[in-house]
Tab-separated table of C-alpha atoms in Angstrom:
chain	number	residue	atom	x	y	z
A	512	MET	CA	0.000	0.000	0.000
A	513	ASN	CA	1.209	3.502	-0.793
A	514	ASN	CA	2.865	4.993	2.318
A	515	LYS	CA	1.028	8.279	1.746
A	516	LYS	CA	-2.225	6.471	2.525
A	517	ARG	CA	-1.844	5.484	6.161
A	518	ASN	CA	-5.393	4.279	6.907
A	519	ILE	CA	-8.137	2.415	5.093
A	520	ILE	CA	-11.595	3.880	5.652
A	521	LEU	CA	-14.598	1.630	4.972
A	522	ILE	CA	-17.860	3.386	4.096
A	523	GLY	CA	-21.183	2.007	2.955
A	524	MET	CA	-24.762	1.307	3.893
A	525	PRO	CA	-25.706	-0.209	7.228
A	526	ALA	CA	-25.281	-4.004	7.005
A	527	SER	CA	-22.804	-3.745	4.118
A	528	GLY	CA	-20.215	-5.588	6.199
A	529	LYS	CA	-17.891	-2.696	7.062
A	530	SER	CA	-17.119	-3.902	10.590
A	531	THR	CA	-16.798	-7.574	9.704
A	532	VAL	CA	-14.694	-6.920	6.601
A	533	GLY	CA	-12.677	-4.364	8.541
A	534	VAL	CA	-11.639	-6.733	11.320
A	535	ILE	CA	-10.510	-9.415	8.872
A	536	LEU	CA	-8.834	-6.912	6.548
A	537	ALA	CA	-6.885	-5.465	9.486
A	538	LYS	CA	-5.680	-8.968	10.438
A	539	VAL	CA	-4.680	-9.793	6.871
A	540	LEU	CA	-2.804	-6.502	6.406
A	541	GLY	CA	-1.279	-6.381	9.893
A	542	MET	CA	-3.096	-3.162	10.737
A	543	ASP	CA	-5.124	-1.957	13.705
A	544	PHE	CA	-8.930	-1.819	13.573
A	545	LEU	CA	-11.331	0.877	14.755
A	546	ASP	CA	-15.114	1.088	14.460
A	547	THR	CA	-16.468	4.641	14.741
A	548	ASP	CA	-19.837	3.334	15.966
A	549	ILE	CA	-18.022	1.856	18.972
A	550	VAL	CA	-16.208	5.167	19.496
A	551	ILE	CA	-19.606	6.931	19.676
A	552	GLN	CA	-21.017	4.348	22.086
A	553	GLN	CA	-17.968	4.592	24.349
A	554	ARG	CA	-18.025	8.410	24.362
A	555	GLU	CA	-21.752	8.576	25.063
A	556	GLY	CA	-22.168	5.509	27.293
A	557	SER	CA	-25.155	4.196	25.318
A	558	ARG	CA	-25.953	2.075	22.293
A	559	LEU	CA	-26.589	3.803	18.973
A	560	ASN	CA	-30.313	3.071	18.898
A	561	GLU	CA	-30.659	4.489	22.437
A	562	LEU	CA	-28.783	7.650	21.443
A	563	ILE	CA	-30.988	8.182	18.389
A	564	ALA	CA	-34.139	7.647	20.483
A	565	LYS	CA	-32.910	9.976	23.240
A	566	TYR	CA	-31.469	12.834	21.179
A	567	GLY	CA	-33.099	12.543	17.754
A	568	ILE	CA	-31.343	12.177	14.432
A	569	ASP	CA	-29.847	15.659	14.088
A	570	GLU	CA	-28.220	15.630	17.532
A	571	PHE	CA	-27.034	12.051	16.982
A	572	LEU	CA	-25.377	13.138	13.728
A	573	ARG	CA	-23.653	15.966	15.583
A	574	LYS	CA	-22.374	13.506	18.207
A	575	GLU	CA	-21.231	11.157	15.446
A	576	GLU	CA	-19.337	13.976	13.748
A	577	GLN	CA	-17.643	14.941	17.026
A	578	ALA	CA	-16.645	11.337	17.681
A	579	ILE	CA	-15.174	10.937	14.194
A	580	LEU	CA	-13.299	14.233	14.424
A	581	SER	CA	-11.717	12.932	17.642
A	582	VAL	CA	-10.233	9.894	15.854
A	583	GLU	CA	-6.482	10.051	15.383
A	584	ALA	CA	-5.130	6.820	13.959
A	585	GLU	CA	-2.334	5.500	11.781
A	586	ASN	CA	-1.985	2.138	10.076
A	587	THR	CA	-5.628	1.435	10.905
A	588	VAL	CA	-8.644	0.023	9.115
A	589	ILE	CA	-11.545	2.246	10.164
A	590	ALA	CA	-15.144	1.102	9.753
A	591	THR	CA	-17.556	4.026	9.819
A	592	GLY	CA	-21.211	4.143	10.645
A	593	GLY	CA	-23.387	4.260	7.550
A	594	SER	CA	-24.366	7.848	8.308
A	595	ALA	CA	-20.792	9.188	8.631
A	596	VAL	CA	-21.018	10.529	5.063
A	597	TYR	CA	-23.615	13.081	6.179
A	598	SER	CA	-20.718	15.070	7.665
A	599	ASP	CA	-18.342	16.588	5.146
A	600	ALA	CA	-15.985	17.611	7.976
A	601	ALA	CA	-15.867	14.070	9.374
A	602	MET	CA	-15.243	12.524	5.962
A	603	LYS	CA	-12.491	15.005	5.112
A	604	HIS	CA	-10.870	14.269	8.482
A	605	LEU	CA	-10.937	10.513	7.877
A	606	ALA	CA	-9.936	10.724	4.215
A	607	SER	CA	-6.866	12.859	4.860
A	608	GLY	CA	-3.930	10.578	4.104
A	609	SER	CA	-6.179	7.535	3.780
A	610	LYS	CA	-7.829	5.390	1.146
A	611	VAL	CA	-11.614	5.432	1.322
A	612	VAL	CA	-13.296	2.200	0.222
A	613	TYR	CA	-17.028	2.088	-0.484
A	614	LEU	CA	-18.483	-1.384	0.107
A	615	ARG	CA	-21.416	-1.190	-2.294
A	616	VAL	CA	-24.406	-3.436	-1.757
A	617	LEU	CA	-27.326	-3.434	-4.177
A	618	LEU	CA	-30.676	-2.278	-2.804
A	619	ASP	CA	-32.399	-5.673	-2.959
A	620	GLU	CA	-29.538	-7.293	-1.028
A	621	LEU	CA	-29.561	-4.469	1.496
A	622	GLU	CA	-33.282	-4.909	2.139
A	623	LYS	CA	-32.633	-8.601	2.927
A	624	ARG	CA	-29.831	-7.720	5.360
A	625	LEU	CA	-31.575	-4.865	7.175
A	626	ASN	CA	-34.195	-6.808	9.093
A	627	ASP	CA	-33.216	-5.279	12.453
A	628	ILE	CA	-33.063	-1.632	11.417
A	629	LYS	CA	-34.371	-0.262	14.745
A	630	ASP	CA	-32.026	-2.321	16.958
A	631	ARG	CA	-28.981	-1.489	14.832
A	632	GLY	CA	-29.244	2.233	15.406
A	633	VAL	CA	-29.610	3.145	11.750
A	634	VAL	CA	-30.102	6.838	10.999
A	635	ILE	CA	-33.277	6.867	8.956
A	636	ARG	CA	-35.919	9.555	9.226
A	637	PRO	CA	-39.454	8.395	10.156
A	638	ASP	CA	-40.835	9.466	6.765
A	639	GLU	CA	-37.912	7.993	4.810
A	640	SER	CA	-37.954	4.576	3.136
A	641	ILE	CA	-34.915	2.321	2.874
A	642	GLU	CA	-34.933	3.029	-0.871
A	643	GLU	CA	-34.854	6.799	-0.282
A	644	MET	CA	-32.051	6.436	2.257
A	645	TYR	CA	-30.167	4.240	-0.194
A	646	GLU	CA	-30.495	6.760	-3.035
A	647	LYS	CA	-29.395	9.695	-0.883
A	648	ARG	CA	-26.446	7.912	0.701
A	649	SER	CA	-25.208	6.169	-2.441
A	650	LYS	CA	-24.373	9.535	-3.993
A	651	LEU	CA	-22.423	10.544	-0.893
A	652	TYR	CA	-20.529	7.241	-0.719
A	653	GLU	CA	-19.507	7.644	-4.363
A	654	LYS	CA	-18.459	11.250	-3.722
A	655	TYR	CA	-16.012	10.290	-0.960
A	656	ALA	CA	-14.782	6.922	-2.277
A	657	ASP	CA	-11.344	6.376	-3.744
A	658	ILE	CA	-12.306	2.756	-4.440
A	659	ILE	CA	-15.674	1.032	-4.898
A	660	VAL	CA	-15.936	-2.685	-4.162
A	661	MET	CA	-19.178	-4.327	-5.260
A	662	GLU	CA	-20.736	-6.900	-2.969
A	663	ASN	CA	-23.099	-9.054	-4.967
A	664	GLY	CA	-23.539	-11.999	-2.653
A	665	GLU	CA	-19.789	-12.559	-2.282
A	666	SER	CA	-18.447	-14.104	0.888
A	667	ILE	CA	-16.710	-11.933	3.464
A	668	GLU	CA	-13.400	-13.498	2.400
A	669	ASP	CA	-14.050	-12.586	-1.250
A	670	THR	CA	-14.839	-9.013	-0.242
A	671	VAL	CA	-11.670	-8.783	1.876
A	672	ARG	CA	-9.661	-10.144	-1.051
A	673	ALA	CA	-11.225	-7.627	-3.457
A	674	VAL	CA	-10.506	-4.710	-1.105
A	675	LYS	CA	-6.923	-5.877	-0.621
A	676	GLU	CA	-6.404	-6.142	-4.396
A	677	GLU	CA	-7.868	-2.684	-5.004
A	678	ILE	CA	-5.823	-0.909	-2.347
A	679	ASN	CA	-2.629	-2.501	-3.621
A	680	LYS	CA	-3.130	-1.245	-7.201
């Protein structure tokens, strides 16, 4: 991997496998691993879904941005929450000196995976459908991505392999 790119940032929809792929990718590459959702939970002392219920979406997004801006890491695979791309400041902070990888899942696959949307702490407005969230976020993921890795039913190992190949190009 190019030395100028010290971290690998994984972005994508909720349930796209960012955390799972990230842990394995970090092991394979000999890097550290960090999940920004865990950073938020540790800072706030509550689970994501509890924070969203307590503070509402806008305040949660502010807390998420603050948590991401507090991250200082090197040689680390960083899995972000699916809503991290709503903050330009947070994404610029993470992307600085890093490679940003968008794990892209097609909408029909995403709908199969997101059966526990409330328990996961997914930022979705009450009047917003999964399809609307998908359309809005997909544009943002593409905007920030250096690399896009398609997940069309591949195994976690295949996704890790594809990410590794892409970052080594």
